[in-house]
Amino acid sequence: MTAHELTELFTFSMSPLELLIRGTTMYWFLFLIFRFVLRRDVGSIAISDVLLLVIVADASQNAMAGDYKTIADGMVLVGTIVGWNYALDWAAFRFKGVHRFLEPPKLPLIRHGQVLHRNLRQEFLSVDDLMSELRKQGVDDVSLVRHAYMEGDGHISVIRANEHGQGPHRTEDPVK
């Protein structure tokens, strides 16, 4: 490889501003799709989710990058995407309004031992899916649950009713 060819690898083949605009536009487009169109899963990543991410990455690559050819172009594009990701994490940590926009709110699934079927349907969860998650937390009867929520990250949290139906049953020491 000649010095000239090596230099060409690190020069821009398109405007860094164009790369910044392309990366920003596609980041926000994909973010909005994943936040508002696609549903949460029950705390896990399925093979179909991974496949979807790979296909979206491949499909959006050309829209983001156009016809870039150099390392410098790729570095600007990756830096733009990582920068937006960091900026959103920072803003969500600092500002409640941003956090509420970025993260879906918790969704009640069980209230005082009663399954909320409408909310299960909203998240495409069956009663069998819910019961499987409850069993993972040591609960085999819905009547033993005071509240269960699907959290913004897709995990299901459970607050048990104690023997008298008053308050939560603690299975672990509270955080000190």
PDB file of C-alpha atoms in Angstrom:
ATOM      1  CA  MET A   1       0.000   0.000   0.000  1.00  0.00           C
ATOM      2  CA  THR A   2       1.460   3.327  -1.032  1.00  0.00           C
ATOM      3  CA  ALA A   3       1.509   6.438   1.106  1.00  0.00           C
ATOM      4  CA  HIS A   4      -1.041   8.023  -1.235  1.00  0.00           C
ATOM      5  CA  GLU A   5      -3.449   5.073  -0.855  1.00  0.00           C
ATOM      6  CA  LEU A   6      -3.008   5.162   2.913  1.00  0.00           C
ATOM      7  CA  THR A   7      -3.769   8.889   2.975  1.00  0.00           C
ATOM      8  CA  GLU A   8      -6.927   8.337   0.914  1.00  0.00           C
ATOM      9  CA  LEU A   9      -8.257   5.945   3.576  1.00  0.00           C
ATOM     10  CA  PHE A  10      -8.355   8.793   6.099  1.00  0.00           C
ATOM     11  CA  THR A  11      -9.683  11.602   3.893  1.00  0.00           C
ATOM     12  CA  PHE A  12     -13.365  12.290   3.470  1.00  0.00           C
ATOM     13  CA  SER A  13     -15.129  11.064   0.353  1.00  0.00           C
ATOM     14  CA  MET A  14     -18.246  13.079   1.263  1.00  0.00           C
ATOM     15  CA  SER A  15     -18.960  16.078   3.437  1.00  0.00           C
ATOM     16  CA  PRO A  16     -18.704  15.382   7.193  1.00  0.00           C
ATOM     17  CA  LEU A  17     -21.800  17.592   7.605  1.00  0.00           C
ATOM     18  CA  GLU A  18     -23.737  15.350   5.211  1.00  0.00           C
ATOM     19  CA  LEU A  19     -22.653  12.293   7.217  1.00  0.00           C
ATOM     20  CA  LEU A  20     -23.725  14.022  10.433  1.00  0.00           C
ATOM     21  CA  ILE A  21     -27.153  14.876   8.995  1.00  0.00           C
ATOM     22  CA  ARG A  22     -27.636  11.378   7.558  1.00  0.00           C
ATOM     23  CA  GLY A  23     -26.601   9.697  10.810  1.00  0.00           C
ATOM     24  CA  THR A  24     -28.791  11.991  12.912  1.00  0.00           C
ATOM     25  CA  THR A  25     -31.836  11.548  10.681  1.00  0.00           C
ATOM     26  CA  MET A  26     -31.598   7.751  10.619  1.00  0.00           C
ATOM     27  CA  TYR A  27     -30.859   7.533  14.360  1.00  0.00           C
ATOM     28  CA  TRP A  28     -34.016   9.462  15.224  1.00  0.00           C
ATOM     29  CA  PHE A  29     -36.116   7.625  12.629  1.00  0.00           C
ATOM     30  CA  LEU A  30     -35.052   4.229  13.988  1.00  0.00           C
ATOM     31  CA  PHE A  31     -35.378   5.399  17.590  1.00  0.00           C
ATOM     32  CA  LEU A  32     -38.989   6.476  17.029  1.00  0.00           C
ATOM     33  CA  ILE A  33     -39.817   3.167  15.348  1.00  0.00           C
ATOM     34  CA  PHE A  34     -38.315   1.126  18.189  1.00  0.00           C
ATOM     35  CA  ARG A  35     -39.863   3.321  20.902  1.00  0.00           C
ATOM     36  CA  PHE A  36     -43.402   3.728  19.597  1.00  0.00           C
ATOM     37  CA  VAL A  37     -44.105   1.067  16.976  1.00  0.00           C
ATOM     38  CA  LEU A  38     -42.385  -2.080  18.218  1.00  0.00           C
ATOM     39  CA  ARG A  39     -43.577  -3.631  21.447  1.00  0.00           C
ATOM     40  CA  ARG A  40     -41.617  -4.441  24.553  1.00  0.00           C
ATOM     41  CA  ASP A  41     -40.741  -8.060  25.060  1.00  0.00           C
ATOM     42  CA  VAL A  42     -40.868  -9.926  28.348  1.00  0.00           C
ATOM     43  CA  GLY A  43     -37.350  -9.062  29.438  1.00  0.00           C
ATOM     44  CA  SER A  44     -35.517 -11.066  26.812  1.00  0.00           C
ATOM     45  CA  ILE A  45     -34.227 -10.838  23.289  1.00  0.00           C
ATOM     46  CA  ALA A  46     -35.696 -13.407  20.950  1.00  0.00           C
ATOM     47  CA  ILE A  47     -34.053 -14.625  17.750  1.00  0.00           C
ATOM     48  CA  SER A  48     -36.615 -12.643  15.759  1.00  0.00           C
ATOM     49  CA  ASP A  49     -35.529  -9.466  17.604  1.00  0.00           C
ATOM     50  CA  VAL A  50     -31.886 -10.040  16.702  1.00  0.00           C
ATOM     51  CA  LEU A  51     -32.853 -10.752  13.103  1.00  0.00           C
ATOM     52  CA  LEU A  52     -34.907  -7.561  13.005  1.00  0.00           C
ATOM     53  CA  LEU A  53     -31.975  -5.518  14.315  1.00  0.00           C
ATOM     54  CA  VAL A  54     -29.612  -6.987  11.730  1.00  0.00           C
ATOM     55  CA  ILE A  55     -32.050  -6.309   8.892  1.00  0.00           C
ATOM     56  CA  VAL A  56     -32.742  -2.759  10.100  1.00  0.00           C
ATOM     57  CA  ALA A  57     -29.008  -2.103  10.406  1.00  0.00           C
ATOM     58  CA  ASP A  58     -28.373  -3.356   6.896  1.00  0.00           C
ATOM     59  CA  ALA A  59     -31.336  -1.489   5.404  1.00  0.00           C
ATOM     60  CA  SER A  60     -30.505   1.781   7.129  1.00  0.00           C
ATOM     61  CA  GLN A  61     -26.778   1.641   6.380  1.00  0.00           C
ATOM     62  CA  ASN A  62     -27.130   2.963   2.847  1.00  0.00           C
ATOM     63  CA  ALA A  63     -29.517   5.712   3.927  1.00  0.00           C
ATOM     64  CA  MET A  64     -27.102   6.815   6.629  1.00  0.00           C
ATOM     65  CA  ALA A  65     -23.884   6.528   4.710  1.00  0.00           C
ATOM     66  CA  GLY A  66     -24.807   7.086   1.097  1.00  0.00           C
ATOM     67  CA  ASP A  67     -21.755   5.906  -0.797  1.00  0.00           C
ATOM     68  CA  TYR A  68     -18.976   6.506   1.701  1.00  0.00           C
ATOM     69  CA  LYS A  69     -15.670   4.788   1.074  1.00  0.00           C
ATOM     70  CA  THR A  70     -13.126   5.928   3.658  1.00  0.00           C
ATOM     71  CA  ILE A  71     -12.360   5.221   7.293  1.00  0.00           C
ATOM     72  CA  ALA A  72     -12.855   8.902   8.131  1.00  0.00           C
ATOM     73  CA  ASP A  73     -16.414   8.784   6.750  1.00  0.00           C
ATOM     74  CA  GLY A  74     -17.172   5.699   8.828  1.00  0.00           C
ATOM     75  CA  MET A  75     -15.688   7.271  11.950  1.00  0.00           C
ATOM     76  CA  VAL A  76     -17.882  10.374  11.609  1.00  0.00           C
ATOM     77  CA  LEU A  77     -20.974   8.242  11.057  1.00  0.00           C
ATOM     78  CA  VAL A  78     -20.289   5.916  14.006  1.00  0.00           C
ATOM     79  CA  GLY A  79     -19.372   8.903  16.172  1.00  0.00           C
ATOM     80  CA  THR A  80     -22.685  10.574  15.301  1.00  0.00           C
ATOM     81  CA  ILE A  81     -24.721   7.507  16.247  1.00  0.00           C
ATOM     82  CA  VAL A  82     -22.777   6.888  19.473  1.00  0.00           C
ATOM     83  CA  GLY A  83     -23.002  10.595  20.298  1.00  0.00           C
ATOM     84  CA  TRP A  84     -26.789  10.627  20.011  1.00  0.00           C
ATOM     85  CA  ASN A  85     -27.035   7.492  22.124  1.00  0.00           C
ATOM     86  CA  TYR A  86     -24.851   9.035  24.848  1.00  0.00           C
ATOM     87  CA  ALA A  87     -26.721  12.353  24.689  1.00  0.00           C
ATOM     88  CA  LEU A  88     -30.093  10.640  25.136  1.00  0.00           C
ATOM     89  CA  ASP A  89     -28.838   8.556  28.067  1.00  0.00           C
ATOM     90  CA  TRP A  90     -27.417  11.691  29.698  1.00  0.00           C
ATOM     91  CA  ALA A  91     -30.595  13.729  29.126  1.00  0.00           C
ATOM     92  CA  ALA A  92     -32.836  10.918  30.414  1.00  0.00           C
ATOM     93  CA  PHE A  93     -30.747  10.735  33.581  1.00  0.00           C
ATOM     94  CA  ARG A  94     -30.852  14.500  34.131  1.00  0.00           C
ATOM     95  CA  PHE A  95     -34.437  15.354  33.121  1.00  0.00           C
ATOM     96  CA  LYS A  96     -37.610  13.489  34.114  1.00  0.00           C
ATOM     97  CA  GLY A  97     -39.529  14.696  31.056  1.00  0.00           C
ATOM     98  CA  VAL A  98     -36.906  13.281  28.717  1.00  0.00           C
ATOM     99  CA  HIS A  99     -36.882  10.009  30.667  1.00  0.00           C
ATOM    100  CA  ARG A 100     -40.673   9.723  30.361  1.00  0.00           C
ATOM    101  CA  PHE A 101     -40.428  10.287  26.597  1.00  0.00           C
ATOM    102  CA  LEU A 102     -37.630   7.758  26.080  1.00  0.00           C
ATOM    103  CA  GLU A 103     -38.855   4.962  28.352  1.00  0.00           C
ATOM    104  CA  PRO A 104     -42.346   3.475  28.243  1.00  0.00           C
ATOM    105  CA  PRO A 105     -44.181   3.755  31.576  1.00  0.00           C
ATOM    106  CA  LYS A 106     -44.832   0.703  33.717  1.00  0.00           C
ATOM    107  CA  LEU A 107     -48.027  -1.110  32.793  1.00  0.00           C
ATOM    108  CA  PRO A 108     -50.109  -2.886  35.462  1.00  0.00           C
ATOM    109  CA  LEU A 109     -50.732  -6.548  34.633  1.00  0.00           C
ATOM    110  CA  ILE A 110     -52.212  -7.724  37.950  1.00  0.00           C
ATOM    111  CA  ARG A 111     -54.052  -5.624  40.517  1.00  0.00           C
ATOM    112  CA  HIS A 112     -55.038  -7.200  43.861  1.00  0.00           C
ATOM    113  CA  GLY A 113     -54.893 -10.737  42.486  1.00  0.00           C
ATOM    114  CA  GLN A 114     -56.887  -9.940  39.327  1.00  0.00           C
ATOM    115  CA  VAL A 115     -55.275 -10.278  35.896  1.00  0.00           C
ATOM    116  CA  LEU A 116     -55.789  -7.184  33.734  1.00  0.00           C
ATOM    117  CA  HIS A 117     -56.470  -8.917  30.415  1.00  0.00           C
ATOM    118  CA  ARG A 118     -56.745  -5.681  28.431  1.00  0.00           C
ATOM    119  CA  ASN A 119     -53.197  -4.726  29.390  1.00  0.00           C
ATOM    120  CA  LEU A 120     -51.946  -8.226  28.564  1.00  0.00           C
ATOM    121  CA  ARG A 121     -53.462  -7.904  25.087  1.00  0.00           C
ATOM    122  CA  GLN A 122     -51.862  -4.476  24.674  1.00  0.00           C
ATOM    123  CA  GLU A 123     -48.437  -6.095  25.121  1.00  0.00           C
ATOM    124  CA  PHE A 124     -49.323  -9.305  23.229  1.00  0.00           C
ATOM    125  CA  LEU A 125     -48.864 -11.390  26.380  1.00  0.00           C
ATOM    126  CA  SER A 126     -50.885 -14.497  27.086  1.00  0.00           C
ATOM    127  CA  VAL A 127     -51.904 -15.579  30.566  1.00  0.00           C
ATOM    128  CA  ASP A 128     -49.471 -18.486  30.102  1.00  0.00           C
ATOM    129  CA  ASP A 129     -46.628 -15.998  29.451  1.00  0.00           C
ATOM    130  CA  LEU A 130     -47.572 -14.064  32.575  1.00  0.00           C
ATOM    131  CA  MET A 131     -47.789 -17.215  34.699  1.00  0.00           C
ATOM    132  CA  SER A 132     -44.381 -18.325  33.432  1.00  0.00           C
ATOM    133  CA  GLU A 133     -42.873 -15.028  34.566  1.00  0.00           C
ATOM    134  CA  LEU A 134     -44.638 -15.262  37.942  1.00  0.00           C
ATOM    135  CA  ARG A 135     -43.293 -18.786  38.496  1.00  0.00           C
ATOM    136  CA  LYS A 136     -39.767 -17.523  37.799  1.00  0.00           C
ATOM    137  CA  GLN A 137     -40.316 -15.231  40.787  1.00  0.00           C
ATOM    138  CA  GLY A 138     -41.655 -18.014  42.981  1.00  0.00           C
ATOM    139  CA  VAL A 139     -45.362 -17.236  42.608  1.00  0.00           C
ATOM    140  CA  ASP A 140     -47.700 -19.986  41.409  1.00  0.00           C
ATOM    141  CA  ASP A 141     -51.059 -18.388  42.197  1.00  0.00           C
ATOM    142  CA  VAL A 142     -52.249 -15.002  40.902  1.00  0.00           C
ATOM    143  CA  SER A 143     -54.215 -14.425  44.106  1.00  0.00           C
ATOM    144  CA  LEU A 144     -50.871 -14.137  45.936  1.00  0.00           C
ATOM    145  CA  VAL A 145     -49.946 -11.066  43.869  1.00  0.00           C
ATOM    146  CA  ARG A 146     -50.881  -7.610  45.076  1.00  0.00           C
ATOM    147  CA  HIS A 147     -49.473  -5.899  41.966  1.00  0.00           C
ATOM    148  CA  ALA A 148     -47.499  -6.982  38.905  1.00  0.00           C
ATOM    149  CA  TYR A 149     -46.176  -4.534  36.338  1.00  0.00           C
ATOM    150  CA  MET A 150     -44.459  -4.739  33.004  1.00  0.00           C
ATOM    151  CA  GLU A 151     -41.614  -2.297  33.471  1.00  0.00           C
ATOM    152  CA  GLY A 152     -40.302  -0.034  30.720  1.00  0.00           C
ATOM    153  CA  ASP A 153     -37.446  -2.442  30.018  1.00  0.00           C
ATOM    154  CA  GLY A 154     -39.843  -5.358  29.463  1.00  0.00           C
ATOM    155  CA  HIS A 155     -39.230  -7.121  32.777  1.00  0.00           C
ATOM    156  CA  ILE A 156     -42.163  -8.010  35.002  1.00  0.00           C
ATOM    157  CA  SER A 157     -41.977  -6.865  38.618  1.00  0.00           C
ATOM    158  CA  VAL A 158     -44.147  -8.481  41.272  1.00  0.00           C
ATOM    159  CA  ILE A 159     -45.324  -7.185  44.642  1.00  0.00           C
ATOM    160  CA  ARG A 160     -46.725 -10.052  46.653  1.00  0.00           C
ATOM    161  CA  ALA A 161     -49.578  -9.845  49.102  1.00  0.00           C
ATOM    162  CA  ASN A 162     -48.704 -11.232  52.529  1.00  0.00           C
ATOM    163  CA  GLU A 163     -50.768 -13.937  54.203  1.00  0.00           C
ATOM    164  CA  HIS A 164     -53.410 -11.429  55.338  1.00  0.00           C
ATOM    165  CA  GLY A 165     -53.562  -9.603  52.017  1.00  0.00           C
ATOM    166  CA  GLN A 166     -51.938  -6.541  53.581  1.00  0.00           C
ATOM    167  CA  GLY A 167     -48.887  -5.079  51.912  1.00  0.00           C
ATOM    168  CA  PRO A 168     -46.001  -6.676  50.094  1.00  0.00           C
ATOM    169  CA  HIS A 169     -44.220  -9.827  51.166  1.00  0.00           C
ATOM    170  CA  ARG A 170     -40.477  -9.147  51.166  1.00  0.00           C
ATOM    171  CA  THR A 171     -38.246 -11.967  49.996  1.00  0.00           C
ATOM    172  CA  GLU A 172     -35.007  -9.984  50.084  1.00  0.00           C
ATOM    173  CA  ASP A 173     -33.444  -7.409  52.361  1.00  0.00           C
ATOM    174  CA  PRO A 174     -34.271  -3.835  51.317  1.00  0.00           C
ATOM    175  CA  VAL A 175     -31.443  -1.844  49.778  1.00  0.00           C
ATOM    176  CA  LYS A 176     -29.545   0.010  52.489  1.00  0.00           C
TER     177      LYS A 176
END
